Amino acid sequence: MQTKQIRKIVIVGGGTAGWMTAAAFANRLPSQFYQIVLVESEQIGTVGVGESTIPHIRQFNEVLGINEAEFVRETHATFKLGIQFKNWGKQGDSYIHPFGEVGELTKGIDFHHYWLKANQHGLTDSFDRYSFLAQAALEQKFPEKKQLEGEKFSQYAYSYHIDATAYARFLRKYAEEKGVVRVEGKVELVKQDATQAIESLVLQNGESIAADFFIDCSGFRGLLIDQTLNVPFIDWSHWLPVNSAIVAQTELTDTVYPMTIASAHKAGWAWKIPLQHRMGNGLVYDSDYMQDQEAADLFNQHLQTKPITEPRVLRFKTGCRQQYWHKNCVAIGLSGGFLEPLESTSIYLIQQGIFKFLELLPNLDDMSAEQKEYNQVMDYSYQTIRDFIILHYHLNQKTDSEFWLRAQNMTIPDSLKQRLATFAESGRTELGQFGVWPAVCIGQNFLPAQYDSRLDWLSEQELTHFMQTQKQQIDMARQHLPTASQYIQALIR
Amino acid sequence: MQNKVINKISIIGNQIESWMSAIILYRALEGKCEINIIENAELSQPAYFEAGSFFFEIHQRFGINLKPVMQPNQSQLFSATKIKSEQTEKWLGNDIKLAQYKGFELPHILSLLTQTSENLSLAVRVSQAQQLILPQQIPPQLGRYDLSALINGHDYLHFLKQAAHFVGIKSYSAAVKSISCNSENNQIEQLVLADEQVIKTELIINTSAHFQRAFLTQSAQNSTNNPANADNIKDKFISKYTAFAQFKVAMSQTAQFYKTVNCDDCIYHHYDFSGQRIVSVYYDPNAISLQQVHQQILAIYPNAEMICDKASLQLQQFESWRHNCLNLAEIHLDTNPLFAASNLFLRALMRLLELFPNKDFEKNNAALFQQLLMQDLNQYQAYQNLFEFALNRDSEDVQSTNEQTESIQLTEENQQRIALFKSSARLSHELNPLIIREIWSNLLVLATQGHYGFDPVLHALDKTQITHWLNGYKQKLNEIKI
């Protein structure tokens, strides 16, 4: 079968998305056959998305053959075991959404049902008291694989806090070593052929770069997918209305937790992310409910240490493209869609966009089947994560803020409504729901009406013994763990 | 909180699936629940039934030792299906992991080297070896395959009944005459049997077509209280082969480690083992009667004896939960010539355990059950649809770009499957699928008649080395003794 092949791919934009794409493409696509060019301009800044990540990034690095110690050293990374949410249910509440399930499936029944029954019988422990990772994180500890080998908690998940700009730089080096050609320049014109497919880019200096396929990593601008191909943006801001963020870096605090901290405030939330050499800070807000000056004042209160950089304001709109792949162009990263960083999913969505494209790399003759598959998969990912983020807002019980009252009372997507109703009724979740639903729902005081009725066959004494055993196992395992800082120092030494 | 645990389960039906449910539930619920079986004896039992690997996995999970029914004279293991039509003979393997060269699966390699006419499925090769080869006897780099089995239905049923009685599961050999429901929540509280015995119940698992027609279908049609828990299935259940009959036909000389599917107006399964040949016939009852089927068999095998017949329930809607009654009759009565329906039934039973209800029979829980079951049913039907399409393509123009044959309308989902496979031998990923991608891949090779693409990255690799790898693979396959 004679088919026309893609031989040259141009990536537009050199932020995290651009260089992740370039590195992964260079790793997968042999350089003697595929030419990969990345066009970026130093005149255009990058957003530097996703200082906080989820465990999938480890898979990305592993596929690329990146050494963990080198990665941690170069990106000033720290380790992350989950996210601590403060003030999300009610003011003063705090819970951890850890990576991986809390407790384990026992006799075919999920652990949260055991906790629910125990809770109804007077157990005062929080749900995350039964998460090994949450308990380690609260003690600023990090599990060492070797120490836990063969033990109950040996298969734990973790990720990193990274300096996203350093990560992009690190991947640039990796990509260029593997033959990616970087072109410095600002795209002035995008030329299309008769079918509206993209033919070439014309840079400000007059240079023309033609290619068979184009990846739009130009960020919110969507230089190709939006400005050229006019693929509509689906606005989700009626569900996720925060639209502004102030960000700044500060000096490191004394206590470095292996988790992201997300604290709710009257019109949004604020984050704290520790790196090896500094803290990343941000305050996200809805400008309809909070003026910029008020946000700036609140942000300053939020900072615990001396600023290293000037605060800068970012504006955004939540939503995604109607199609991520259109004609001979795929939008990866912010050009494809934006979901606020509450669950640290930006880099994950970039990664998914890259891997799915490589998995479906098409011939040029007819790309329609691959395109359809790609768009369906990415749509599902964006929607599933969107629903999970809405869940955090919707489940609040605050009574003193218009912003939060609106979130409580808003109409939520049908897909979320159904899942929420099922959890509310019987604590059931289904495969493929993003995140650890019981941790978030219970953490925000949203308890199912019923635990699994089969636990009525368990006596109170048996249940108490079961819960105590779970706790003891966690306490035993975390006893001799190193601190997260010690672990990092040993790793990068 | 009020105690809402279900303590009494009634299983209605006299089928293998009815007894299998009883034993599995007994084990899974650790004997804490009273289980009764009401044997509505309206159906004959298939003398032999097909079980996939999931069947074995579930029995193992619940500590049910199948050794007594897996003796050589009671069951036959196989790893592939031979599909015969007038013009062709093709093989479909139960591969669960395909051999790979640098991460590229075998179909991509065969397509690149234009060798797709050769069937290099490990599962097929093992089947053709005419002796039992267990998967663990094969070097892992050649791939992996699953063993399915044809099990003697009478022996297995006897085994289940013995086990059930041993653990105290009660059975009643009488049909249900009437039911009495709670006036507030419409839950069935009592079953009155033909012999006037009264069985109190909290949860009913129905595997009986008779019970469904008599007590469930009518009320379901009148029901408006829970439309979310019903799916239109008239258009989804698209196979024409909705009836099934089984015959014991002749003595066979040798055991075969595959099943044979003959395609005509009907689809015939041949199994040979232990000195017997069993023929299962799947047919379209609108085109041919059971009597005509029987005559056709008798014309070939004069001593053929019919041992079982059944027909799928032809319903407008499928509603798994009706108050406190879980209706699984459609599932085990469904006929599918290629795919072991026991897998579908057992998946439904596992869903019941995952989403085990309480006495309130919460509606969202039921809706989730229905949704998951429909996902399985849709896949099951899609596989059937693609299989029938593949059979029909035999006599057609292989280069045809039109994906519709004269008689088989491909579902939209299957059109996309074929388009993707033809373009680059890829498959969609699904979470916890009923049918795994390798099995789809083997069927798509048949459905596209070997005219499919490959991952374009292969263009960049050294063809000589790929050919060398393929030759090595073929050589290792040939070392599997035939």
PDB file of N, CA, C and O in Angstrom, chain B residues 169-214:
ATOM      1  N   ILE B 169     -27.837 -24.173  50.322  1.00  0.00           N
ATOM      2  CA  ILE B 169     -28.705 -23.404  49.425  1.00  0.00           C
ATOM      3  C   ILE B 169     -29.926 -24.268  49.136  1.00  0.00           C
ATOM      4  O   ILE B 169     -29.794 -25.427  48.745  1.00  0.00           O
ATOM      5  N   LYS B 170     -31.115 -23.714  49.347  1.00  0.00           N
ATOM      6  CA  LYS B 170     -32.333 -24.511  49.141  1.00  0.00           C
ATOM      7  C   LYS B 170     -32.826 -24.339  47.710  1.00  0.00           C
ATOM      8  O   LYS B 170     -32.723 -23.244  47.141  1.00  0.00           O
ATOM      9  N   SER B 171     -33.373 -25.413  47.163  1.00  0.00           N
ATOM     10  CA  SER B 171     -33.952 -25.283  45.829  1.00  0.00           C
ATOM     11  C   SER B 171     -35.392 -25.776  45.852  1.00  0.00           C
ATOM     12  O   SER B 171     -35.755 -26.667  46.635  1.00  0.00           O
ATOM     13  N   TYR B 172     -36.217 -25.185  45.012  1.00  0.00           N
ATOM     14  CA  TYR B 172     -37.647 -25.527  44.927  1.00  0.00           C
ATOM     15  C   TYR B 172     -37.947 -25.857  43.470  1.00  0.00           C
ATOM     16  O   TYR B 172     -37.724 -25.027  42.585  1.00  0.00           O
ATOM     17  N   SER B 173     -38.460 -27.067  43.250  1.00  0.00           N
ATOM     18  CA  SER B 173     -38.729 -27.472  41.871  1.00  0.00           C
ATOM     19  C   SER B 173     -40.169 -27.151  41.486  1.00  0.00           C
ATOM     20  O   SER B 173     -40.988 -28.043  41.283  1.00  0.00           O
ATOM     21  N   ALA B 174     -40.480 -25.929  41.453  1.00  0.00           N
ATOM     22  CA  ALA B 174     -41.838 -25.522  41.071  1.00  0.00           C
ATOM     23  C   ALA B 174     -41.783 -24.134  40.464  1.00  0.00           C
ATOM     24  O   ALA B 174     -40.932 -23.317  40.841  1.00  0.00           O
ATOM     25  N   ALA B 175     -42.679 -23.897  39.534  1.00  0.00           N
ATOM     26  CA  ALA B 175     -42.703 -22.579  38.893  1.00  0.00           C
ATOM     27  C   ALA B 175     -43.351 -21.559  39.835  1.00  0.00           C
ATOM     28  O   ALA B 175     -44.110 -21.920  40.731  1.00  0.00           O
ATOM     29  N   VAL B 176     -43.031 -20.308  39.583  1.00  0.00           N
ATOM     30  CA  VAL B 176     -43.670 -19.246  40.369  1.00  0.00           C
ATOM     31  C   VAL B 176     -45.088 -19.046  39.830  1.00  0.00           C
ATOM     32  O   VAL B 176     -45.281 -18.856  38.626  1.00  0.00           O
ATOM     33  N   LYS B 177     -46.057 -19.111  40.733  1.00  0.00           N
ATOM     34  CA  LYS B 177     -47.448 -18.946  40.304  1.00  0.00           C
ATOM     35  C   LYS B 177     -47.889 -17.484  40.429  1.00  0.00           C
ATOM     36  O   LYS B 177     -48.563 -16.939  39.564  1.00  0.00           O
ATOM     37  N   SER B 178     -47.478 -16.888  41.523  1.00  0.00           N
ATOM     38  CA  SER B 178     -47.840 -15.476  41.701  1.00  0.00           C
ATOM     39  C   SER B 178     -46.802 -14.791  42.585  1.00  0.00           C
ATOM     40  O   SER B 178     -46.000 -15.447  43.248  1.00  0.00           O
ATOM     41  N   ILE B 179     -46.878 -13.479  42.561  1.00  0.00           N
ATOM     42  CA  ILE B 179     -45.956 -12.717  43.417  1.00  0.00           C
ATOM     43  C   ILE B 179     -46.773 -11.757  44.260  1.00  0.00           C
ATOM     44  O   ILE B 179     -47.879 -11.360  43.880  1.00  0.00           O
ATOM     45  N   SER B 180     -46.241 -11.411  45.411  1.00  0.00           N
ATOM     46  CA  SER B 180     -46.928 -10.336  46.141  1.00  0.00           C
ATOM     47  C   SER B 180     -45.925  -9.231  46.435  1.00  0.00           C
ATOM     48  O   SER B 180     -44.777  -9.492  46.809  1.00  0.00           O
ATOM     49  N   CYS B 181     -46.378  -8.031  46.196  1.00  0.00           N
ATOM     50  CA  CYS B 181     -45.472  -6.876  46.264  1.00  0.00           C
ATOM     51  C   CYS B 181     -45.857  -5.958  47.414  1.00  0.00           C
ATOM     52  O   CYS B 181     -47.020  -5.873  47.807  1.00  0.00           O
ATOM     53  N   ASN B 182     -44.884  -5.241  47.877  1.00  0.00           N
ATOM     54  CA  ASN B 182     -45.113  -4.216  48.890  1.00  0.00           C
ATOM     55  C   ASN B 182     -45.836  -3.043  48.217  1.00  0.00           C
ATOM     56  O   ASN B 182     -45.404  -2.562  47.169  1.00  0.00           O
ATOM     57  N   SER B 183     -46.934  -2.608  48.804  1.00  0.00           N
ATOM     58  CA  SER B 183     -47.739  -1.578  48.133  1.00  0.00           C
ATOM     59  C   SER B 183     -47.031  -0.228  48.085  1.00  0.00           C
ATOM     60  O   SER B 183     -47.320   0.609  47.242  1.00  0.00           O
ATOM     61  N   GLU B 184     -46.083  -0.022  48.979  1.00  0.00           N
ATOM     62  CA  GLU B 184     -45.412   1.295  48.991  1.00  0.00           C
ATOM     63  C   GLU B 184     -44.265   1.380  47.991  1.00  0.00           C
ATOM     64  O   GLU B 184     -44.139   2.356  47.263  1.00  0.00           O
ATOM     65  N   ASN B 185     -43.440   0.364  48.001  1.00  0.00           N
ATOM     66  CA  ASN B 185     -42.252   0.470  47.136  1.00  0.00           C
ATOM     67  C   ASN B 185     -42.262  -0.510  45.959  1.00  0.00           C
ATOM     68  O   ASN B 185     -41.298  -0.560  45.188  1.00  0.00           O
ATOM     69  N   ASN B 186     -43.328  -1.261  45.824  1.00  0.00           N
ATOM     70  CA  ASN B 186     -43.483  -2.228  44.716  1.00  0.00           C
ATOM     71  C   ASN B 186     -42.463  -3.358  44.711  1.00  0.00           C
ATOM     72  O   ASN B 186     -42.332  -4.071  43.709  1.00  0.00           O
ATOM     73  N   GLN B 187     -41.736  -3.497  45.766  1.00  0.00           N
ATOM     74  CA  GLN B 187     -40.768  -4.600  45.800  1.00  0.00           C
ATOM     75  C   GLN B 187     -41.496  -5.930  45.992  1.00  0.00           C
ATOM     76  O   GLN B 187     -42.471  -6.008  46.750  1.00  0.00           O
ATOM     77  N   ILE B 188     -40.987  -6.934  45.308  1.00  0.00           N
ATOM     78  CA  ILE B 188     -41.574  -8.269  45.456  1.00  0.00           C
ATOM     79  C   ILE B 188     -41.157  -8.820  46.821  1.00  0.00           C
ATOM     80  O   ILE B 188     -39.958  -8.892  47.128  1.00  0.00           O
ATOM     81  N   GLU B 189     -42.139  -9.163  47.627  1.00  0.00           N
ATOM     82  CA  GLU B 189     -41.827  -9.646  48.971  1.00  0.00           C
ATOM     83  C   GLU B 189     -41.990 -11.160  49.115  1.00  0.00           C
ATOM     84  O   GLU B 189     -41.336 -11.782  49.940  1.00  0.00           O
ATOM     85  N   GLN B 190     -42.901 -11.686  48.300  1.00  0.00           N
ATOM     86  CA  GLN B 190     -43.169 -13.117  48.404  1.00  0.00           C
ATOM     87  C   GLN B 190     -43.362 -13.716  47.019  1.00  0.00           C
ATOM     88  O   GLN B 190     -43.942 -13.081  46.125  1.00  0.00           O
ATOM     89  N   LEU B 191     -42.901 -14.944  46.883  1.00  0.00           N
ATOM     90  CA  LEU B 191     -43.146 -15.698  45.662  1.00  0.00           C
ATOM     91  C   LEU B 191     -44.039 -16.877  46.062  1.00  0.00           C
ATOM     92  O   LEU B 191     -43.701 -17.611  47.000  1.00  0.00           O
ATOM     93  N   VAL B 192     -45.139 -17.009  45.381  1.00  0.00           N
ATOM     94  CA  VAL B 192     -45.999 -18.168  45.651  1.00  0.00           C
ATOM     95  C   VAL B 192     -45.772 -19.167  44.525  1.00  0.00           C
ATOM     96  O   VAL B 192     -45.895 -18.832  43.343  1.00  0.00           O
ATOM     97  N   LEU B 193     -45.391 -20.377  44.896  1.00  0.00           N
ATOM     98  CA  LEU B 193     -45.038 -21.379  43.890  1.00  0.00           C
ATOM     99  C   LEU B 193     -46.257 -22.202  43.495  1.00  0.00           C
ATOM    100  O   LEU B 193     -47.287 -22.194  44.183  1.00  0.00           O
ATOM    101  N   ALA B 194     -46.109 -22.929  42.402  1.00  0.00           N
ATOM    102  CA  ALA B 194     -47.211 -23.750  41.892  1.00  0.00           C
ATOM    103  C   ALA B 194     -47.681 -24.765  42.931  1.00  0.00           C
ATOM    104  O   ALA B 194     -48.851 -25.138  42.971  1.00  0.00           O
ATOM    105  N   ASP B 195     -46.768 -25.213  43.788  1.00  0.00           N
ATOM    106  CA  ASP B 195     -47.171 -26.182  44.822  1.00  0.00           C
ATOM    107  C   ASP B 195     -47.603 -25.487  46.120  1.00  0.00           C
ATOM    108  O   ASP B 195     -47.600 -26.097  47.181  1.00  0.00           O
ATOM    109  N   GLU B 196     -47.886 -24.182  46.021  1.00  0.00           N
ATOM    110  CA  GLU B 196     -48.418 -23.365  47.120  1.00  0.00           C
ATOM    111  C   GLU B 196     -47.384 -22.994  48.175  1.00  0.00           C
ATOM    112  O   GLU B 196     -47.721 -22.350  49.172  1.00  0.00           O
ATOM    113  N   GLN B 197     -46.166 -23.394  47.981  1.00  0.00           N
ATOM    114  CA  GLN B 197     -45.153 -22.955  48.954  1.00  0.00           C
ATOM    115  C   GLN B 197     -44.941 -21.448  48.795  1.00  0.00           C
ATOM    116  O   GLN B 197     -45.017 -20.914  47.682  1.00  0.00           O
ATOM    117  N   VAL B 198     -44.642 -20.787  49.892  1.00  0.00           N
ATOM    118  CA  VAL B 198     -44.428 -19.336  49.848  1.00  0.00           C
ATOM    119  C   VAL B 198     -42.972 -19.051  50.230  1.00  0.00           C
ATOM    120  O   VAL B 198     -42.486 -19.513  51.263  1.00  0.00           O
ATOM    121  N   ILE B 199     -42.300 -18.317  49.352  1.00  0.00           N
ATOM    122  CA  ILE B 199     -40.892 -17.988  49.627  1.00  0.00           C
ATOM    123  C   ILE B 199     -40.796 -16.483  49.882  1.00  0.00           C
ATOM    124  O   ILE B 199     -41.162 -15.686  49.018  1.00  0.00           O
ATOM    125  N   LYS B 200     -40.308 -16.144  51.046  1.00  0.00           N
ATOM    126  CA  LYS B 200     -40.087 -14.717  51.328  1.00  0.00           C
ATOM    127  C   LYS B 200     -38.760 -14.303  50.713  1.00  0.00           C
ATOM    128  O   LYS B 200     -37.803 -15.081  50.720  1.00  0.00           O
ATOM    129  N   THR B 201     -38.736 -13.094  50.201  1.00  0.00           N
ATOM    130  CA  THR B 201     -37.513 -12.682  49.521  1.00  0.00           C
ATOM    131  C   THR B 201     -37.250 -11.188  49.667  1.00  0.00           C
ATOM    132  O   THR B 201     -38.174 -10.406  49.899  1.00  0.00           O
ATOM    133  N   GLU B 202     -35.983 -10.839  49.540  1.00  0.00           N
ATOM    134  CA  GLU B 202     -35.611  -9.406  49.567  1.00  0.00           C
ATOM    135  C   GLU B 202     -34.958  -8.976  48.253  1.00  0.00           C
ATOM    136  O   GLU B 202     -35.056  -7.826  47.858  1.00  0.00           O
ATOM    137  N   LEU B 203     -34.286  -9.900  47.618  1.00  0.00           N
ATOM    138  CA  LEU B 203     -33.677  -9.623  46.308  1.00  0.00           C
ATOM    139  C   LEU B 203     -33.947 -10.814  45.399  1.00  0.00           C
ATOM    140  O   LEU B 203     -33.785 -11.966  45.809  1.00  0.00           O
ATOM    141  N   ILE B 204     -34.368 -10.515  44.170  1.00  0.00           N
ATOM    142  CA  ILE B 204     -34.603 -11.588  43.200  1.00  0.00           C
ATOM    143  C   ILE B 204     -33.604 -11.453  42.058  1.00  0.00           C
ATOM    144  O   ILE B 204     -33.382 -10.346  41.543  1.00  0.00           O
ATOM    145  N   ILE B 205     -33.004 -12.554  41.703  1.00  0.00           N
ATOM    146  CA  ILE B 205     -32.171 -12.556  40.497  1.00  0.00           C
ATOM    147  C   ILE B 205     -32.873 -13.477  39.505  1.00  0.00           C
ATOM    148  O   ILE B 205     -32.998 -14.677  39.740  1.00  0.00           O
ATOM    149  N   ASN B 206     -33.342 -12.883  38.443  1.00  0.00           N
ATOM    150  CA  ASN B 206     -34.129 -13.659  37.498  1.00  0.00           C
ATOM    151  C   ASN B 206     -33.283 -14.121  36.315  1.00  0.00           C
ATOM    152  O   ASN B 206     -32.659 -13.333  35.629  1.00  0.00           O
ATOM    153  N   THR B 207     -33.299 -15.422  36.093  1.00  0.00           N
ATOM    154  CA  THR B 207     -32.640 -15.962  34.893  1.00  0.00           C
ATOM    155  C   THR B 207     -33.664 -16.731  34.050  1.00  0.00           C
ATOM    156  O   THR B 207     -33.288 -17.495  33.169  1.00  0.00           O
ATOM    157  N   SER B 208     -34.933 -16.520  34.352  1.00  0.00           N
ATOM    158  CA  SER B 208     -35.981 -17.295  33.691  1.00  0.00           C
ATOM    159  C   SER B 208     -36.796 -16.448  32.725  1.00  0.00           C
ATOM    160  O   SER B 208     -37.326 -15.391  33.097  1.00  0.00           O
ATOM    161  N   ALA B 209     -36.888 -16.912  31.497  1.00  0.00           N
ATOM    162  CA  ALA B 209     -37.675 -16.198  30.495  1.00  0.00           C
ATOM    163  C   ALA B 209     -39.159 -16.242  30.869  1.00  0.00           C
ATOM    164  O   ALA B 209     -39.896 -15.266  30.684  1.00  0.00           O
ATOM    165  N   HIS B 210     -39.578 -17.363  31.418  1.00  0.00           N
ATOM    166  CA  HIS B 210     -40.975 -17.519  31.792  1.00  0.00           C
ATOM    167  C   HIS B 210     -41.357 -16.483  32.852  1.00  0.00           C
ATOM    168  O   HIS B 210     -42.376 -15.792  32.742  1.00  0.00           O
ATOM    169  N   PHE B 211     -40.543 -16.363  33.860  1.00  0.00           N
ATOM    170  CA  PHE B 211     -40.820 -15.407  34.941  1.00  0.00           C
ATOM    171  C   PHE B 211     -40.829 -13.978  34.390  1.00  0.00           C
ATOM    172  O   PHE B 211     -41.660 -13.163  34.754  1.00  0.00           O
ATOM    173  N   GLN B 212     -39.898 -13.751  33.485  1.00  0.00           N
ATOM    174  CA  GLN B 212     -39.831 -12.408  32.909  1.00  0.00           C
ATOM    175  C   GLN B 212     -41.111 -12.069  32.143  1.00  0.00           C
ATOM    176  O   GLN B 212     -41.681 -10.996  32.316  1.00  0.00           O
ATOM    177  N   ARG B 213     -41.552 -12.998  31.312  1.00  0.00           N
ATOM    178  CA  ARG B 213     -42.754 -12.737  30.514  1.00  0.00           C
ATOM    179  C   ARG B 213     -43.971 -12.593  31.412  1.00  0.00           C
ATOM    180  O   ARG B 213     -44.803 -11.723  31.216  1.00  0.00           O
ATOM    181  N   ALA B 214     -44.030 -13.458  32.419  1.00  0.00           N
ATOM    182  CA  ALA B 214     -45.221 -13.473  33.260  1.00  0.00           C
ATOM    183  C   ALA B 214     -45.288 -12.289  34.221  1.00  0.00           C
ATOM    184  O   ALA B 214     -46.364 -11.746  34.460  1.00  0.00           O
TER     185      ALA B 214
END
